[in-house]
mmCIF file of C-alpha atoms and ligand atoms in Angstrom:
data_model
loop_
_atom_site.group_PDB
_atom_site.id
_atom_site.type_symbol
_atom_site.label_atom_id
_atom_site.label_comp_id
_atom_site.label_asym_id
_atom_site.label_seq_id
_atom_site.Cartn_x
_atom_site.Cartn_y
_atom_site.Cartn_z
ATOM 1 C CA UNK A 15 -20.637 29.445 17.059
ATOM 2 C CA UNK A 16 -20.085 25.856 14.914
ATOM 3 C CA UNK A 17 -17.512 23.878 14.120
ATOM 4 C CA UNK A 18 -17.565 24.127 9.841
ATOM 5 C CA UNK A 19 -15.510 22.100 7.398
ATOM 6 C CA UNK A 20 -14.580 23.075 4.538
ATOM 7 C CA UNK A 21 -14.820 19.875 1.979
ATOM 8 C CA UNK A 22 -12.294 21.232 -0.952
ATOM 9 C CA UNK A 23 -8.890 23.630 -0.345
ATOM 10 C CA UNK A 24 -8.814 25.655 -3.506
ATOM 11 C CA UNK A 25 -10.278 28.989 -3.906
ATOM 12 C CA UNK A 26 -13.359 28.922 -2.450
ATOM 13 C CA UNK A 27 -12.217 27.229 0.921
ATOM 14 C CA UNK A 28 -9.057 29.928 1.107
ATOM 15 C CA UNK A 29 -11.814 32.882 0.586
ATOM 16 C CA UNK A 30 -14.643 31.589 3.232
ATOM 17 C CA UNK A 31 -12.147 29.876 6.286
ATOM 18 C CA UNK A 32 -10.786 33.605 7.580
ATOM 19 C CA UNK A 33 -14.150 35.351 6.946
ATOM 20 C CA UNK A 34 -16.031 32.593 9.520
ATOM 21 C CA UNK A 35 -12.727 32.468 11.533
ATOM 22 C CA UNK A 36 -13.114 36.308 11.890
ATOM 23 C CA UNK A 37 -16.725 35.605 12.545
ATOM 24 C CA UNK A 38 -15.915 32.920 15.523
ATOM 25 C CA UNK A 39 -16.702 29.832 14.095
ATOM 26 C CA UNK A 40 -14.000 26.999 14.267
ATOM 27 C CA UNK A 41 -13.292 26.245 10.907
ATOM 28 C CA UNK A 42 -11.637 23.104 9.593
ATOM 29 C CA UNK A 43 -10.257 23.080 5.757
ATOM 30 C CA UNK A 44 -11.259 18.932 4.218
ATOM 31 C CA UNK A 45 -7.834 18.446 2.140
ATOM 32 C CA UNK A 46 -7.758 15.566 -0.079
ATOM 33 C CA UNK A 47 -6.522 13.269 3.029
ATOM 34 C CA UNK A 48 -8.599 15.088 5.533
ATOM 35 C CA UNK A 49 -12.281 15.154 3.981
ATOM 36 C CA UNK A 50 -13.370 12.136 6.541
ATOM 37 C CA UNK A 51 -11.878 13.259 9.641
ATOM 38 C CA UNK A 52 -13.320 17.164 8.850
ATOM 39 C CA UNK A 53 -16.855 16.249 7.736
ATOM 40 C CA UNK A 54 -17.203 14.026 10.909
ATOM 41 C CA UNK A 55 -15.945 16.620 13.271
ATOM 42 C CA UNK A 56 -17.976 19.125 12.087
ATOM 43 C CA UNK A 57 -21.824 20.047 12.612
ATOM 44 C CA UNK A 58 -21.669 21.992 9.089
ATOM 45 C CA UNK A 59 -19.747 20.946 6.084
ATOM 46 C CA UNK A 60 -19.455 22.920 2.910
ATOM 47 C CA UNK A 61 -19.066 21.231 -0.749
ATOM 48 C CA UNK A 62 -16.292 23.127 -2.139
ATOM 49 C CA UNK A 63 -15.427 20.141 -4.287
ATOM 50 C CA UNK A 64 -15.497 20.366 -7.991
ATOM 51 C CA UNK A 65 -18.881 19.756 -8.782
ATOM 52 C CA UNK A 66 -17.983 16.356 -11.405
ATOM 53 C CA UNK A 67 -16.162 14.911 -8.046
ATOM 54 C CA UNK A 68 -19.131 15.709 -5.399
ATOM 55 C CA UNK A 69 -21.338 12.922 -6.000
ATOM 56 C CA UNK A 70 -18.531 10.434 -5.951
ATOM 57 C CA UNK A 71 -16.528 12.023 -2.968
ATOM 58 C CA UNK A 72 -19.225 13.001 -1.087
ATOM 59 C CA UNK A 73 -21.495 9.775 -1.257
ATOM 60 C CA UNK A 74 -18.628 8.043 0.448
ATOM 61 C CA UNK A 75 -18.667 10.147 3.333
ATOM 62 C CA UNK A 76 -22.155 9.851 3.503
ATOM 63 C CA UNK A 77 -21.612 8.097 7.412
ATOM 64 C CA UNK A 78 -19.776 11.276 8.272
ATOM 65 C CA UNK A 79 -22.361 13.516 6.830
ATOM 66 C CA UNK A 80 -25.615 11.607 8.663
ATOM 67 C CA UNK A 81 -27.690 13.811 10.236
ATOM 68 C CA UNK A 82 -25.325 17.469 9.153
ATOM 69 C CA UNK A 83 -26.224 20.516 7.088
ATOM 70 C CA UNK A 84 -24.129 20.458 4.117
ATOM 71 C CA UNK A 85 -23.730 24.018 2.195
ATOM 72 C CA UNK A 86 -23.516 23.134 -1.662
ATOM 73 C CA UNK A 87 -21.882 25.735 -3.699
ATOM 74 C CA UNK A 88 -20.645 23.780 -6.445
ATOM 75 C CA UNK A 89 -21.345 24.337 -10.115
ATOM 76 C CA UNK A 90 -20.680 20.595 -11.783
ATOM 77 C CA UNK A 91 -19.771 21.431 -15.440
ATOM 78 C CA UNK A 92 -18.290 20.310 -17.995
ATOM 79 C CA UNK A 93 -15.029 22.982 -19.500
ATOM 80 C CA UNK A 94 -14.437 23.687 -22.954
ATOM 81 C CA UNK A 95 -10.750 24.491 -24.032
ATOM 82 C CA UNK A 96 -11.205 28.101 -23.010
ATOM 83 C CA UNK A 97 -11.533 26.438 -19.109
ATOM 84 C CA UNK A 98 -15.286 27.879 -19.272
ATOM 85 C CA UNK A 99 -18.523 25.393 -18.715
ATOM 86 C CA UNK A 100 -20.173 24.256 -21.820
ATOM 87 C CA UNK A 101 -22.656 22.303 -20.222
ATOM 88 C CA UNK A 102 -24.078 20.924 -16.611
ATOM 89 C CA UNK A 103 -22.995 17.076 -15.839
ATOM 90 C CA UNK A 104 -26.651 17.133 -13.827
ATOM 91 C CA UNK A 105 -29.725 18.601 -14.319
ATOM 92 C CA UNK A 106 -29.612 19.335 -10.476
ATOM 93 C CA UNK A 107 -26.199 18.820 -8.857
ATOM 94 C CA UNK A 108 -28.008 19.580 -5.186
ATOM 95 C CA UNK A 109 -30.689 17.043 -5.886
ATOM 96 C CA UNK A 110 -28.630 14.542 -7.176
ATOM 97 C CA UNK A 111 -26.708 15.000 -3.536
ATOM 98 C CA UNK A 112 -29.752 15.097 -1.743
ATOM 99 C CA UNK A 113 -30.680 11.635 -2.950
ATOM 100 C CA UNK A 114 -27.099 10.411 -2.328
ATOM 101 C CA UNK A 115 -27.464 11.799 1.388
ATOM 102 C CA UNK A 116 -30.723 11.306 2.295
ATOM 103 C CA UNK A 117 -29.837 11.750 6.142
ATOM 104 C CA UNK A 118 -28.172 14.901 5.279
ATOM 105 C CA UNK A 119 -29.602 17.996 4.884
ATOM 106 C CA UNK A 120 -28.541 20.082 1.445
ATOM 107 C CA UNK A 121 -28.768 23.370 0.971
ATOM 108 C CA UNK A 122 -28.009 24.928 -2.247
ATOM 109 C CA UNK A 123 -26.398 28.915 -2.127
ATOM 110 C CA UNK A 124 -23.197 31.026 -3.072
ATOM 111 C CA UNK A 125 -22.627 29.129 -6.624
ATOM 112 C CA UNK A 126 -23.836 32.396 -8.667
ATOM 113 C CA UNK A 127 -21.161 34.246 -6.904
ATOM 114 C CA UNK A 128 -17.978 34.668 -8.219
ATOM 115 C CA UNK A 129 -14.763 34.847 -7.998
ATOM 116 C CA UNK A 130 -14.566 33.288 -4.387
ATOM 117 C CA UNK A 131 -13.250 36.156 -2.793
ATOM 118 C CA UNK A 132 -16.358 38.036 -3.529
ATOM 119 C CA UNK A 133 -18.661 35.183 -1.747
ATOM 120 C CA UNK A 134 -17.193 36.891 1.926
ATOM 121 C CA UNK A 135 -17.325 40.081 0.163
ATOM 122 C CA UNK A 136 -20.443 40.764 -1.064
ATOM 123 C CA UNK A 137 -20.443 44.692 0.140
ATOM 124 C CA UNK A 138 -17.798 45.605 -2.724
ATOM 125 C CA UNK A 139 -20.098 45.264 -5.822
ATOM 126 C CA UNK A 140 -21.387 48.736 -6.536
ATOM 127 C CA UNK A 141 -25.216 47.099 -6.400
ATOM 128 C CA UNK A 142 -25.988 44.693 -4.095
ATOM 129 C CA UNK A 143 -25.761 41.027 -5.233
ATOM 130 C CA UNK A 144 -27.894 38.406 -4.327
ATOM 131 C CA UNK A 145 -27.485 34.653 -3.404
ATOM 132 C CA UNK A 146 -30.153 31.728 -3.938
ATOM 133 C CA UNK A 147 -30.758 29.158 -1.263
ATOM 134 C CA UNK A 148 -32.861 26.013 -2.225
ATOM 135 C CA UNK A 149 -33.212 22.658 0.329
ATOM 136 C CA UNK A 150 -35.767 20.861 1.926
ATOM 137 C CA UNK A 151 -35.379 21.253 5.659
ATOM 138 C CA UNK A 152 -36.482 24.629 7.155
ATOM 139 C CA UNK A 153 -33.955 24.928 9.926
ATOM 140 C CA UNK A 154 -30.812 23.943 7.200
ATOM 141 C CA UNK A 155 -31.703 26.662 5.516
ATOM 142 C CA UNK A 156 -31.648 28.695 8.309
ATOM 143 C CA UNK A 157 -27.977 27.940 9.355
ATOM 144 C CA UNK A 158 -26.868 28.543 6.091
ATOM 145 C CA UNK A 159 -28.796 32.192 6.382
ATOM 146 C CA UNK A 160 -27.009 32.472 9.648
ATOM 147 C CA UNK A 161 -23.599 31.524 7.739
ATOM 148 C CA UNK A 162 -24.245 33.706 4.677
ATOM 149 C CA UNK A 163 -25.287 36.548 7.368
ATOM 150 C CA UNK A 164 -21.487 35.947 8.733
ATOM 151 C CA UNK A 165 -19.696 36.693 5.761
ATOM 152 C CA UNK A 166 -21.767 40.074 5.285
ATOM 153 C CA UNK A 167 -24.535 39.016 2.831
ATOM 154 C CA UNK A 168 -27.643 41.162 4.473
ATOM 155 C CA UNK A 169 -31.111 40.585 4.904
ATOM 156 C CA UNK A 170 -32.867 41.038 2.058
ATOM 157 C CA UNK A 171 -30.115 39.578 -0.287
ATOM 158 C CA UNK A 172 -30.520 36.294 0.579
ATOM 159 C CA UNK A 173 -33.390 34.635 -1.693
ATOM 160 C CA UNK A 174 -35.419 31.434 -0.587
ATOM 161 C CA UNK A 175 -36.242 29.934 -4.025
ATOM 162 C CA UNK A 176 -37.751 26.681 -2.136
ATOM 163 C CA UNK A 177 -37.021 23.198 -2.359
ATOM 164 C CA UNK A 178 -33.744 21.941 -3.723
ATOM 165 C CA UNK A 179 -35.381 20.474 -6.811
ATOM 166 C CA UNK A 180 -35.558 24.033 -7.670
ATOM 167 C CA UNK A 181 -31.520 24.601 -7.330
ATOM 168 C CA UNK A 182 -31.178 23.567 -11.269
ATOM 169 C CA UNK A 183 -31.892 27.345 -11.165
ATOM 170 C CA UNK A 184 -29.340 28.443 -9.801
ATOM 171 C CA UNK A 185 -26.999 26.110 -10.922
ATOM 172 C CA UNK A 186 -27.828 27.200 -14.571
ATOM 173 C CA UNK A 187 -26.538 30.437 -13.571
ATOM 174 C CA UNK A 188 -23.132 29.108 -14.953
ATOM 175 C CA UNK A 189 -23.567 28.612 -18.512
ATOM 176 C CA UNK A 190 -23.782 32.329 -18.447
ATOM 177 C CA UNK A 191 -20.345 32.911 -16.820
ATOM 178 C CA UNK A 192 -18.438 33.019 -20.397
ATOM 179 C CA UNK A 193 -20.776 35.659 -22.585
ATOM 180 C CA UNK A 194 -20.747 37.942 -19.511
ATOM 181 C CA UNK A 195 -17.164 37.831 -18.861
ATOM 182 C CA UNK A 196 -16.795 37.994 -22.838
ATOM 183 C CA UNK A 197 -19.503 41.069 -22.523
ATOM 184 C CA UNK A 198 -18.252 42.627 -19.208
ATOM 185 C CA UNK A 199 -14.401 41.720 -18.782
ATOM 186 C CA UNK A 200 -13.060 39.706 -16.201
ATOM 187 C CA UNK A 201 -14.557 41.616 -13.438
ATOM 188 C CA UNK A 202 -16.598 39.943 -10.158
ATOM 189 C CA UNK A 203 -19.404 39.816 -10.444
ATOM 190 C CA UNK A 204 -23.012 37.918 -9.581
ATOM 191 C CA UNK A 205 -26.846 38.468 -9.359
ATOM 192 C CA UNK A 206 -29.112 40.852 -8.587
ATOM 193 C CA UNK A 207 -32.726 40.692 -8.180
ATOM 194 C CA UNK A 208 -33.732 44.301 -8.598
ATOM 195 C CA UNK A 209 -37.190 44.636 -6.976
HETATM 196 N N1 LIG B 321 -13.946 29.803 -7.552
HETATM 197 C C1 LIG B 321 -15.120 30.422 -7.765
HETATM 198 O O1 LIG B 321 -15.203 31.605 -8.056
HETATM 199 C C2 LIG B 321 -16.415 29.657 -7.604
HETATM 200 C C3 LIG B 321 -17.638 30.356 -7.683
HETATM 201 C C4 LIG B 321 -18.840 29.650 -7.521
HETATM 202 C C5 LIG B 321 -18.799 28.277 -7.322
HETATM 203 N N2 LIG B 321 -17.601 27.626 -7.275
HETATM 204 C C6 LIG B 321 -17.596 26.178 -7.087
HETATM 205 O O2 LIG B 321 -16.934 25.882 -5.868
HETATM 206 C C7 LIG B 321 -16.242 24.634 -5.980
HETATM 207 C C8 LIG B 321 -14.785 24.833 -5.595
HETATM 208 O O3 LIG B 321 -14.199 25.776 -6.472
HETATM 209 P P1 LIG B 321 -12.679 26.229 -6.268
HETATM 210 O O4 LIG B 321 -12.494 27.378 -7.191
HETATM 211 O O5 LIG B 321 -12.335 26.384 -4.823
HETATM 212 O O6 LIG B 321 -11.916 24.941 -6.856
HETATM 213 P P2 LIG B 321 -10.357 24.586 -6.730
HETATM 214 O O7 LIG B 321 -9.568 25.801 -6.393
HETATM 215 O O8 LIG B 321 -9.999 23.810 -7.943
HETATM 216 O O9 LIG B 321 -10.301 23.612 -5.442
HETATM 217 C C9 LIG B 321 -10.877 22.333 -5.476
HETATM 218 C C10 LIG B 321 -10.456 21.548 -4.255
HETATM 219 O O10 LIG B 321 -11.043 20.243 -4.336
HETATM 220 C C11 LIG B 321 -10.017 19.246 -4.209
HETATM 221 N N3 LIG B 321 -10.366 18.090 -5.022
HETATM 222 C C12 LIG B 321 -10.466 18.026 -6.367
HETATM 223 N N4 LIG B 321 -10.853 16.791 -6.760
HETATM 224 C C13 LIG B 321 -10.967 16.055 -5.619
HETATM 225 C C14 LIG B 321 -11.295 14.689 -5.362
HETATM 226 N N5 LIG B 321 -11.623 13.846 -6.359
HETATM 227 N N6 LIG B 321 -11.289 14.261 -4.077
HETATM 228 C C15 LIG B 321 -10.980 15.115 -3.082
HETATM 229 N N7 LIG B 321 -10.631 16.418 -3.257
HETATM 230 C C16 LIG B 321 -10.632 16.885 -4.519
HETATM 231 C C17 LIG B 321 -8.749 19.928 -4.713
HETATM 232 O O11 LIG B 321 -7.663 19.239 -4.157
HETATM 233 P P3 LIG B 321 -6.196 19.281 -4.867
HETATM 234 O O12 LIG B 321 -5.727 20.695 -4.686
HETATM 235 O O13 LIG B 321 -5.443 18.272 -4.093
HETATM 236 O O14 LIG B 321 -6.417 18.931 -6.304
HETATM 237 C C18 LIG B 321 -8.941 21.340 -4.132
HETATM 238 O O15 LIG B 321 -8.584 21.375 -2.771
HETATM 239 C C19 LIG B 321 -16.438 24.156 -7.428
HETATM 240 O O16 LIG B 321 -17.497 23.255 -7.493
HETATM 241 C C20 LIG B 321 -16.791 25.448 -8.157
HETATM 242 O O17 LIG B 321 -17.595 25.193 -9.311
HETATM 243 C C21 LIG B 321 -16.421 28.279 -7.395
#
């Protein structure tokens, strides 16, 4: 079991801290006056920042960080009026981190998913969704499989695009958000690779 912190207290952080709780892990939620004392505790730290704040926050913890996986789920946008993203602030948010944190490891994953409830609850789509990772190091990636495992995404859903210069793929994913949800209603939902 690892000691995770959760970098970010909004939606996403009160969605995954009681599913890896439940799971065993120690979990440790990075408020805004906390994010130093919980990235340096932990052996996994999770970037549920708003993407536009990441780089900044993030490359000051980069001490903190040395040597740690760091989950990246954040979609770094900016919102139109209607609070939906009109465009990405980087062509590769997880890359651009990567290069910031050189002695961390990045993974990207979970940023297709939404809303955050549905990222430890994969099981109640009526297909089965799947979730993108993209990093560098091997054994990051499989921690974060271990992680995404924990909060009931199965083998099979979890999708090894490659590096993390290919996350821009992923992170595209959001530009989409607004049609569908025009298209579909406001219903979860998130990717499937139907094979
Ligand atoms: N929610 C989803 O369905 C979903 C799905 C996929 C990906 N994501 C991504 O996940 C990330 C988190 O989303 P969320 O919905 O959890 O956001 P959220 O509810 O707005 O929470 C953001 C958290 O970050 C903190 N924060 C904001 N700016 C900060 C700064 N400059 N320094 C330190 N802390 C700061 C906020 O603190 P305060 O409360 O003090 O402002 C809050 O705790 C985003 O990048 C989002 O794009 C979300």
């Amino acid at each position: 079991m690892s000691v995770i912190a959760l970098l970010g207290a909004g939606n996403v952080a009160r969605a995954l801290a009681p599913a890896w709780s439940a799971a065993g892990h120690e979990v440790l939620i990075g408020t805004r006056d906390r994010l130093g004392p919980a990235a340096a505790t932990a052996e996994i730290v999770v970037n549920a920042l708003p993407g536009a704040a990441s780089v900044e926050v993030l490359g000051r913890l980069a001490p903190q960080l040395r040597g740690k996986v760091l989950l990246d789920l954040a979609n770094a946008v900016e919102l139109g009026p209607d609070g939906f993203a009109t465009r990405l602030l980087y062509a590769n948010l997880a890359e651009r981190l990567q290069q910031e944190l050189p002695e961390t490891r990045v993974v990207k994953a979970l940023n297709t998913v939404g809303p955050a409830a549905l990222m430890a609850d994969p099981g109640s789509l009526a297909a089965p969704p799947a979730t993108f990772l993209c990093g560098d190091d091997a054994d990051a990636k499989r921690v974060v499989t271990g992680l995404l495992a924990d909060l009931g995404w199965p083998d099979g859903s979890i999708i090894d695009l490659g590096g993390v210069a290919y996350a821009w793929w992923p992170e595209s994913f959001v530009l989409v958000v607004r049609p569908l949800i025009a298209a579909l209603g406001p219903v979860p939902f998130a990717l499937s690779v139907a094979r």
